[in-house]
Short mmCIF file of C-alpha atoms in Angstrom, two decimals:
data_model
loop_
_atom_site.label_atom_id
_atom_site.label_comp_id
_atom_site.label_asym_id
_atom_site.label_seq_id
_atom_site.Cartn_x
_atom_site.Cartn_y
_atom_site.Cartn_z
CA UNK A 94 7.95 -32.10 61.19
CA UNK A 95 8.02 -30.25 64.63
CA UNK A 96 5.20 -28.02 65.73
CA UNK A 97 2.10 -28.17 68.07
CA UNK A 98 -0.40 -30.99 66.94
CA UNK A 99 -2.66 -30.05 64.23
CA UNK A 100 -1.03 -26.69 62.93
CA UNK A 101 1.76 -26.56 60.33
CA UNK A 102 4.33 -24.11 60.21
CA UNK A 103 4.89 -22.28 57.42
CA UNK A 104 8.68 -23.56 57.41
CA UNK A 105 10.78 -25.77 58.95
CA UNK A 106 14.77 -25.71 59.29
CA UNK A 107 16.89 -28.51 60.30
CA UNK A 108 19.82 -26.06 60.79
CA UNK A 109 21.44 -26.33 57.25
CA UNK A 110 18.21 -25.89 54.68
CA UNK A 111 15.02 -25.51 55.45
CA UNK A 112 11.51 -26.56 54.14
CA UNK A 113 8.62 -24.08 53.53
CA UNK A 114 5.27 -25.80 53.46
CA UNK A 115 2.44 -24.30 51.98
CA UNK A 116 -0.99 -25.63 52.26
CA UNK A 117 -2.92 -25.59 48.90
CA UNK A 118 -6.78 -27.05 48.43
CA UNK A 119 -5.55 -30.71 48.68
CA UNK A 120 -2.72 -30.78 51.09
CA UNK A 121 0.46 -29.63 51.41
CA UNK A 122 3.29 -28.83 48.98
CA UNK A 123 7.18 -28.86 50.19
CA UNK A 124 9.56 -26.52 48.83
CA UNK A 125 13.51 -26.45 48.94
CA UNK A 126 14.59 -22.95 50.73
CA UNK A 127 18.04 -21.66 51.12
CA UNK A 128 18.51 -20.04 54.99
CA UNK A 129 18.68 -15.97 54.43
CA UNK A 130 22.15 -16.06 55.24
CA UNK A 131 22.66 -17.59 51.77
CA UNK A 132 19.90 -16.52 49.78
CA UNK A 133 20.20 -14.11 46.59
CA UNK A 134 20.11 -10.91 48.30
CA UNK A 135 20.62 -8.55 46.30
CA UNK A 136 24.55 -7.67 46.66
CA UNK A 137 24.84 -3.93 46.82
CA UNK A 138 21.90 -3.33 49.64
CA UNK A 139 21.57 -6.93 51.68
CA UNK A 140 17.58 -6.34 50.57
CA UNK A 141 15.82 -9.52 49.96
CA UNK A 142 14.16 -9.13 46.40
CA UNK A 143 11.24 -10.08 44.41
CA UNK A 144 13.46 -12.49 42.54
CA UNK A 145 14.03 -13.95 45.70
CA UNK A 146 10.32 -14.44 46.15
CA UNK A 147 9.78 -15.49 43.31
CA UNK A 148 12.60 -18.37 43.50
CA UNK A 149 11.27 -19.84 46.74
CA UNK A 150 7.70 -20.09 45.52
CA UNK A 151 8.80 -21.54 42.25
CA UNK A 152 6.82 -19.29 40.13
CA UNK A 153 7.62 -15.86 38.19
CA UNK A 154 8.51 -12.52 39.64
CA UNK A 155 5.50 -11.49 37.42
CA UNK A 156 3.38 -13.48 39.09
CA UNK A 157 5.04 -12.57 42.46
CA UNK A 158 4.11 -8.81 41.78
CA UNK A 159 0.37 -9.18 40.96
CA UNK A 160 0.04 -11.49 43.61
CA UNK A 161 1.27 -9.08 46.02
CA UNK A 162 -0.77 -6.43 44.83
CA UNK A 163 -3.81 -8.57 44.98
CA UNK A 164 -4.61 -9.09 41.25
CA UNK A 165 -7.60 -11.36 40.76
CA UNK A 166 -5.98 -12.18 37.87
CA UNK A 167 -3.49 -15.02 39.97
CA UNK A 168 -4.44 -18.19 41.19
CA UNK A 169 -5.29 -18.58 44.99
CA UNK A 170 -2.94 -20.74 45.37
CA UNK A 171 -0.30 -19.20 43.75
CA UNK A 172 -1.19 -16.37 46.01
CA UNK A 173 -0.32 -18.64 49.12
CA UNK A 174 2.74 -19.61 47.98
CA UNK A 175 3.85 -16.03 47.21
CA UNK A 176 2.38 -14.73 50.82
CA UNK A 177 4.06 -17.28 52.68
CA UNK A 178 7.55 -17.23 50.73
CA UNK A 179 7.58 -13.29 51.33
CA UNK A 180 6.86 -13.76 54.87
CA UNK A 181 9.15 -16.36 55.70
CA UNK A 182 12.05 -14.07 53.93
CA UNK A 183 10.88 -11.13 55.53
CA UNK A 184 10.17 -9.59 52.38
CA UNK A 185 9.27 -5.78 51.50
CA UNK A 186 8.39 -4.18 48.54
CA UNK A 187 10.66 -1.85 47.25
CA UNK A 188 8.09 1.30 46.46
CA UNK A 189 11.24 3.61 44.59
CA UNK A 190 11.64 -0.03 42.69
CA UNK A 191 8.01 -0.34 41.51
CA UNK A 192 7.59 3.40 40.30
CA UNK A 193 10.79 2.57 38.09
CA UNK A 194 9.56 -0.51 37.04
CA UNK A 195 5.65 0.73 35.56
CA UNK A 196 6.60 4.34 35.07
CA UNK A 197 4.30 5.58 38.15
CA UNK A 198 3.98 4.57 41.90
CA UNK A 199 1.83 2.52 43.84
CA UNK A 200 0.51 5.17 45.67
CA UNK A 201 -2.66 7.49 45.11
CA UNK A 202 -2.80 11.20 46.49
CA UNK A 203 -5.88 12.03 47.63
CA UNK A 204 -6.16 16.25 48.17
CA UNK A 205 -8.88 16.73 50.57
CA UNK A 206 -9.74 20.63 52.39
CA UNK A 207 -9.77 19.34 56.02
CA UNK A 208 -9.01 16.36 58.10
CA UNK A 209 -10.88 18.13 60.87
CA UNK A 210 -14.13 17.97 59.32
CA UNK A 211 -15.89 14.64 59.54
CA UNK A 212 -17.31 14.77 56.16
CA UNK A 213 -13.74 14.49 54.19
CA UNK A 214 -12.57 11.79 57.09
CA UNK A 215 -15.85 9.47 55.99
CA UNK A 216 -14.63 9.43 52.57
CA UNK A 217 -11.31 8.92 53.46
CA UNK A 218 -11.72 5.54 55.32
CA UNK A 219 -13.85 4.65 52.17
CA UNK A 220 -10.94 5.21 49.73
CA UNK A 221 -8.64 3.71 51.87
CA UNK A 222 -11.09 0.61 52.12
CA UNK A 223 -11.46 0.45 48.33
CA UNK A 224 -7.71 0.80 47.59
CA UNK A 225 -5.75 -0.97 50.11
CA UNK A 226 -7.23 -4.70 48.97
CA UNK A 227 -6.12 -3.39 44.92
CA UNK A 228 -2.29 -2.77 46.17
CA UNK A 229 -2.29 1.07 46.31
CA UNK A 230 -1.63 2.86 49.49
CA UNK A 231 -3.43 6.78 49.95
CA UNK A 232 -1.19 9.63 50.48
CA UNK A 233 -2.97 12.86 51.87
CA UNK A 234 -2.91 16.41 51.18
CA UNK A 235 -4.87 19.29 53.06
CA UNK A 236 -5.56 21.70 51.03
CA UNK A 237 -7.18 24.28 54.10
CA UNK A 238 -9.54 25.53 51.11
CA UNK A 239 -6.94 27.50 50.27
CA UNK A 240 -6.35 27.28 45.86
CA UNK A 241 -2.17 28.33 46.11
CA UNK A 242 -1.87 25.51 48.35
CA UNK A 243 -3.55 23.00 46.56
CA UNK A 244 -1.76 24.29 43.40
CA UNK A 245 1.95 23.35 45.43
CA UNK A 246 -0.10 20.01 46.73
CA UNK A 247 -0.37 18.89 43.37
CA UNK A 248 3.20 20.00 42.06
CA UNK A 249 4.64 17.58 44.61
CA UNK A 250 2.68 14.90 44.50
CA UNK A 251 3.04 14.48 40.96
CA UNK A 252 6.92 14.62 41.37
CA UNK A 253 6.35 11.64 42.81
CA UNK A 254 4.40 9.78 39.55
CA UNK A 255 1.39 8.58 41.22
CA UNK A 256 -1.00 6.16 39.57
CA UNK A 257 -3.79 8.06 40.46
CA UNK A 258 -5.68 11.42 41.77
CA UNK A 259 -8.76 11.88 43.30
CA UNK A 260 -9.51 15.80 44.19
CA UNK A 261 -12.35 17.37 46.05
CA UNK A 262 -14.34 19.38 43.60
CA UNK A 263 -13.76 21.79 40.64
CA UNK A 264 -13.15 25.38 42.30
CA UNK A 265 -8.98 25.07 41.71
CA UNK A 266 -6.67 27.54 40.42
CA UNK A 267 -6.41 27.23 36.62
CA UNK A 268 -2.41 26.55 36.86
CA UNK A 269 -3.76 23.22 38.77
CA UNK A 270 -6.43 22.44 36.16
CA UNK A 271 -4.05 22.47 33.80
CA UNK A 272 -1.74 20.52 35.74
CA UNK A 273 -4.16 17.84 36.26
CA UNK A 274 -4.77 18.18 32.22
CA UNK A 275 -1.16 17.62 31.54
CA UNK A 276 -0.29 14.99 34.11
CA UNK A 277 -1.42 12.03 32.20
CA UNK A 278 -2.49 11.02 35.31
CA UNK A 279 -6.01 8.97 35.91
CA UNK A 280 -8.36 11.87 38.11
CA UNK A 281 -11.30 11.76 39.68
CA UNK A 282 -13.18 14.44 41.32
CA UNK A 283 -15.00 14.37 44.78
CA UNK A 284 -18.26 15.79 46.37
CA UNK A 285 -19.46 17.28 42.99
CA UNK A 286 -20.31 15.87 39.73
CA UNK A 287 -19.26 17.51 35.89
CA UNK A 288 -20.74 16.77 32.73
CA UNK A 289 -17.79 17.99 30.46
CA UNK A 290 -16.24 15.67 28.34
CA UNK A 291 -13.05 14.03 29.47
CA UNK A 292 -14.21 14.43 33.60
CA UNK A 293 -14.98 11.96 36.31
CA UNK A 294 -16.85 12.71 39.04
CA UNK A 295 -18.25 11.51 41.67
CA UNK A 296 -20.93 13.68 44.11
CA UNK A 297 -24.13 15.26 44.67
CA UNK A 298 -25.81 18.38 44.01
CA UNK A 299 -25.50 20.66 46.58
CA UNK A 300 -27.62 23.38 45.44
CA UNK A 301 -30.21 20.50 44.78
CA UNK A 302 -30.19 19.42 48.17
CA UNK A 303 -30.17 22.61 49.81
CA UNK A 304 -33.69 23.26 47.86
CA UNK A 305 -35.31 20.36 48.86
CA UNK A 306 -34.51 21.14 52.87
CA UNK A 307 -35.83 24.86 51.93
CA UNK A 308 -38.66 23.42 50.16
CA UNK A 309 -39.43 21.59 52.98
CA UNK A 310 -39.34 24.13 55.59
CA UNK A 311 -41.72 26.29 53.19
CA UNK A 312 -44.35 23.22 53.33
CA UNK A 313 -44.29 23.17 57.24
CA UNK A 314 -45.32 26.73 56.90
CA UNK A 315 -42.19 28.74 57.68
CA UNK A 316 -42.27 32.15 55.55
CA UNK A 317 -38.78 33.93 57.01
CA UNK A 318 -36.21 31.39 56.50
CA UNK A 319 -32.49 32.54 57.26
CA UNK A 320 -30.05 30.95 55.99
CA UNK A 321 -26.50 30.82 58.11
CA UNK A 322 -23.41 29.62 57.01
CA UNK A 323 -19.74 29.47 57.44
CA UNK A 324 -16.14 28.67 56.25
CA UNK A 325 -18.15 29.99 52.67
CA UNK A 326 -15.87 27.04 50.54
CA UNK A 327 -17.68 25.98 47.42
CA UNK A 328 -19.95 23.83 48.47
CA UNK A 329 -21.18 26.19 51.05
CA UNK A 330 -21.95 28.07 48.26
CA UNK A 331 -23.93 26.03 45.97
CA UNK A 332 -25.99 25.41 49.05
CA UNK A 333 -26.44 29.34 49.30
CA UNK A 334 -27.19 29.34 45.69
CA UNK A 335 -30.08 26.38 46.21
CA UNK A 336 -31.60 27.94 49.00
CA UNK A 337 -32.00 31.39 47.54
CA UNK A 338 -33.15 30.16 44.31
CA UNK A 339 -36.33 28.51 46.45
CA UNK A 340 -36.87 31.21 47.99
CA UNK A 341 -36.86 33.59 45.15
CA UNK A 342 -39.51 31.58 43.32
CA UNK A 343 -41.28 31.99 46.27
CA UNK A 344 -41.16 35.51 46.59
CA UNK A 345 -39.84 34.75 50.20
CA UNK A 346 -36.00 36.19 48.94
CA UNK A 347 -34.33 38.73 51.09
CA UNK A 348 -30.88 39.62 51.52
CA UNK A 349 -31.11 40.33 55.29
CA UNK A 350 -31.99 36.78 55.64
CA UNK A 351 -28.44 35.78 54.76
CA UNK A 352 -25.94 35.32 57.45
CA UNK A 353 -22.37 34.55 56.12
CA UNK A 354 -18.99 34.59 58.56
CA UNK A 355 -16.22 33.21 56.56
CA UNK A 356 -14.59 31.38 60.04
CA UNK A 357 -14.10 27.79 60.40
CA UNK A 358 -17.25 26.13 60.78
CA UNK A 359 -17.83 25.31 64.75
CA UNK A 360 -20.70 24.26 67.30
CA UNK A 361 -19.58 27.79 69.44
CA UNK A 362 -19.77 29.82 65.99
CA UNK A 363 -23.62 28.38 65.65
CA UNK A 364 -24.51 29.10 69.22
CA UNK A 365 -23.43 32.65 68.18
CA UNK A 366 -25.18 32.75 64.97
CA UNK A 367 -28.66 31.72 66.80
CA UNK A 368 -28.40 34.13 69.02
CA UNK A 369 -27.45 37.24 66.35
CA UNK A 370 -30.63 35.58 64.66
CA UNK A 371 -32.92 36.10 67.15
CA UNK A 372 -32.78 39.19 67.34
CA UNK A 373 -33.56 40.22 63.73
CA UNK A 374 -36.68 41.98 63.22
CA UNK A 375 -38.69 40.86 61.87
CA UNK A 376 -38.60 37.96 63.78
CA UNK A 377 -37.18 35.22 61.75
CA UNK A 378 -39.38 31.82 62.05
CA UNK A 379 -36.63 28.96 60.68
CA UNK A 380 -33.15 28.78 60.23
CA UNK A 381 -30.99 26.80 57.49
CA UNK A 382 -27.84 26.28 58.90
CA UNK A 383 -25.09 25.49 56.13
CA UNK A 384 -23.67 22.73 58.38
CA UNK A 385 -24.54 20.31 61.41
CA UNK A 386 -22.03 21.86 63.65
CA UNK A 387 -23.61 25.40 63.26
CA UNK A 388 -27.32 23.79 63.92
CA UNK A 389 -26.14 21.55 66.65
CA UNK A 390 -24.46 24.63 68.42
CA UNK A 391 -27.44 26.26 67.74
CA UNK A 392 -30.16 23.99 69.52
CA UNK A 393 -27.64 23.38 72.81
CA UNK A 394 -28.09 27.60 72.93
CA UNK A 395 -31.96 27.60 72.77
CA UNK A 396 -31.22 25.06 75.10
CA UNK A 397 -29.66 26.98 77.16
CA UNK A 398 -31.65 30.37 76.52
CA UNK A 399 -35.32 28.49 77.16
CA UNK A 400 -36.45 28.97 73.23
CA UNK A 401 -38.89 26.37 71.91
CA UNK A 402 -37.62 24.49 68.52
CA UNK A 403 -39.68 24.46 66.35
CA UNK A 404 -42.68 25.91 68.40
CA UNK A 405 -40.31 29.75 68.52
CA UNK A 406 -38.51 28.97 65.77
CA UNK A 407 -36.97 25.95 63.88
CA UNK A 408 -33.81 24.41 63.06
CA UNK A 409 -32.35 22.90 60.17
CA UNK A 410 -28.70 21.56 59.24
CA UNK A 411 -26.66 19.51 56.65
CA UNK A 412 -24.56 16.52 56.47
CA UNK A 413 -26.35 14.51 59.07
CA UNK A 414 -22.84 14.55 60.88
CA UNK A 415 -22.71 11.95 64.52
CA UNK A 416 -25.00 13.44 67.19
CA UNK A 417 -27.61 15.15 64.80
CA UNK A 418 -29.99 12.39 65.94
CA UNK A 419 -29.14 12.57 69.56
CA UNK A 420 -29.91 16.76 69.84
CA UNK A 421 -32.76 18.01 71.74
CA UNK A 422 -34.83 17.92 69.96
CA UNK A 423 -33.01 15.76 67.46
CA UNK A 424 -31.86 17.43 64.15
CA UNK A 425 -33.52 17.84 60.44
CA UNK A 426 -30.79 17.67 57.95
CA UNK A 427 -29.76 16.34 54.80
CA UNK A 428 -27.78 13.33 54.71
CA UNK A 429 -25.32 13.11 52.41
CA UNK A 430 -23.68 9.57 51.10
CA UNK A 431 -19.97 10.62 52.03
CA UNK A 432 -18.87 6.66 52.37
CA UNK A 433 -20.65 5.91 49.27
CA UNK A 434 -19.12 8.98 47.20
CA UNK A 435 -15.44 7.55 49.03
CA UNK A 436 -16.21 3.89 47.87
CA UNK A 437 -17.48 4.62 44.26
CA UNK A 438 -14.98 7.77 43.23
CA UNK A 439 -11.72 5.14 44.24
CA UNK A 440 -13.90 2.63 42.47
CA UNK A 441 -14.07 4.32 39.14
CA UNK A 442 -10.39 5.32 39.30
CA UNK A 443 -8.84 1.81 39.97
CA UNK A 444 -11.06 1.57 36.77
CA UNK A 445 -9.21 4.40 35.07
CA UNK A 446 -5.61 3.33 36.39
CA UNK A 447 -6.17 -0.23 35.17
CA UNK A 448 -7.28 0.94 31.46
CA UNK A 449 -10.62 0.10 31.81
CA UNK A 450 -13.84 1.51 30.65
CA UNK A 451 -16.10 3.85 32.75
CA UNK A 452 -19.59 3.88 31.66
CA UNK A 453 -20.90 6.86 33.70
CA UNK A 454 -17.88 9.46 34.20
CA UNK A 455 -20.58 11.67 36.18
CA UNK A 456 -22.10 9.68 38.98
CA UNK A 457 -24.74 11.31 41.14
CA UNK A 458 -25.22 9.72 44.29
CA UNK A 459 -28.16 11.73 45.39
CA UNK A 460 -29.12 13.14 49.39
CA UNK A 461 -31.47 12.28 51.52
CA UNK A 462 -33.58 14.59 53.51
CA UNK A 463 -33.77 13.13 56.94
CA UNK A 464 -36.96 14.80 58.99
CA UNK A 465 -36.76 14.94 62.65
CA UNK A 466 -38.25 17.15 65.31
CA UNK A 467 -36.25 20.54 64.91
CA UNK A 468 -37.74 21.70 61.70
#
């Protein structure tokens, strides 16, 4: 058998047939294999096929389909055999073939507001991690926090039968609630968490977090907090609403203390912000910024002005987003678990797509508030 010393191939030809070895716990196996000039491709498109596969592993398509899509369910060894028989025929699933085959795709659509924001591309690359190994591949839709788009978002992708959905929150149009509702189609929601019957979830509370930062800030002695925040999507929101509520029971509430600008969220945008801030009267001693961008932006322009944080006035953020830590001075925040929301929301839907029970349809993964020298 030709080949350098030591390593097999995974087939050998002599010119007429050809011999695919496959190396299994105790040695090697040898398997007859018809050259691809003469193997049953399939006559009407010249595409090698599962059966194909499934012939020159000598086991069943079946088997050659869960093994593919990484079933635990199949023998390793069987798994080898399939891997290298598909490889040496240069074989490729047929997706159009498998969506006719189980009544839905392979594919999951995952509707996220922006790619721009690092928050939503953290729990993207945990999805993807989490589904890729199971056989399903993510397909994305931005949404730009806008509900009519979403709405057409979801009309499309569910043309398309996928086996799954995972959406970011619950603030939709109700035409896409009730598209979700009708689908038949496994969901799971992101960044928030539901207790109504029937709804999986995956998130934090926001409003809860943004309380504990504001409690916080009220313990280091800080009596006008401001609270600054942009793009105003949900989420923003439920922050608002966490932050006022502290306030409020501490008799600390005022609306002038709100600062809300509906533009995309942006280190420039906070830089502005501070500076509007500053000159409030009366003088404002702390401010919550909605985002880490904002609060980032906002310490490189007391930077840049000559105004001590905290010793003038402090500065607080959310998401713990890269750099935070490296500010000057570096940033308070909250930390939320994006990769863990990512790995456990595609988690519980492979659950759902598989028929399998979910024990907790609400998970809360919780925040952490990360103190550093700003606030």
């Amino acid at each position: 058998m030709p080949g350098r010393r030591g390593v097999l191939p995974d087939w050998y030809s002599d010119g007429d047939s050809a011999i695919l070895w496959i190396a299994e716990p105790f040695g090697v196996r040898a398997f007859p294999y018809i050259p691809m000039s003469t193997a049953g491709r399939s006559r009407a498109s010249g595409r090698v096929t599962l059966a194909d596969v499934a012939r020159l592993a000598e086991v069943s398509p079946i088997t050659v389909s869960r093994a593919l899509r990484g079933e635990r369910a199949v023998a390793p060894e069987l798994v080898l055999r399939v891997q290298a028989a598909a490889r040496t025929l240069g074989y490729v699933p047929d997706p159009a073939a498998r969506a006719l085959a189980s009544a839905r795709s392979a594919h999951v659509a995952l509707l996220i507001p922006l790619l721009t924001n690092a928050l939503f591309v953290d729990v993207l690359e945990a999805v993807q991690r989490t589904l890729r190994p199971a056989g399903y591949q993510t397909l994305i839709g931005i949404t730009h926090y806008d509900a009519a788009e979403e709405e057409q978002l979801l009309r499309e992708q569910l043309l398309h039968r996928p086996a799954g959905l995972l959406v970011t929150g619950f603030d939709r149009s109700e035409a896409a609630r009730e598209l979700i509702a009708t689908s038949g189609v496994p969901c799971v929601h992101l960044m928030e968490t539901s207790g109504a019957p029937g709804v999986h979830s995956v998130g934090l509370s926001q409003a809860d977090a943004a309380a504990a930062l504001t409690r916080h800030l009220l313990a280091r002695g800080h009596r006008r907090i401001a609270f600054a925040a942009a793009q105003l999507d949900p989420r923003t929101l439920q922050r608002l609403e966490g932050w006022r509520r502290t306030l409020r029971d501490a008799g600390l509430h005022a609306p002038t203390l709100e600062w809300l600008n509906p533009a995309p969220s942006s280190l420039a945008l906070g830089g502005t912000m501070f500076e509007q801030i500053l000159g409030q009267t009366p003088a404002v001693d702390a401010v919550f910024f909605c985002n880490d961008d904002l609060a980032q932006g906002a310490l490189l322009a007391a930077l840049r002005l000559g105004v001590a944080v905290p010793g003038r006035i402090a500065v607080a953020g959310f998401n713990d987003l890269t750099g935070s830590e490296q500010m000057q001075p570096p940033l308070t925040t909250v930390r939320t678990p994006r990769g863990e929301i990512g790995r456990a929301a595609a988690t519980m839907l492979l659950k759902l797509m598989r028929g399998e029970a979910v024990e907790t349809p609400a998970v809360d993964l919780g925040f952490e508030l990360v103190v550093r020298a700003s606030a």
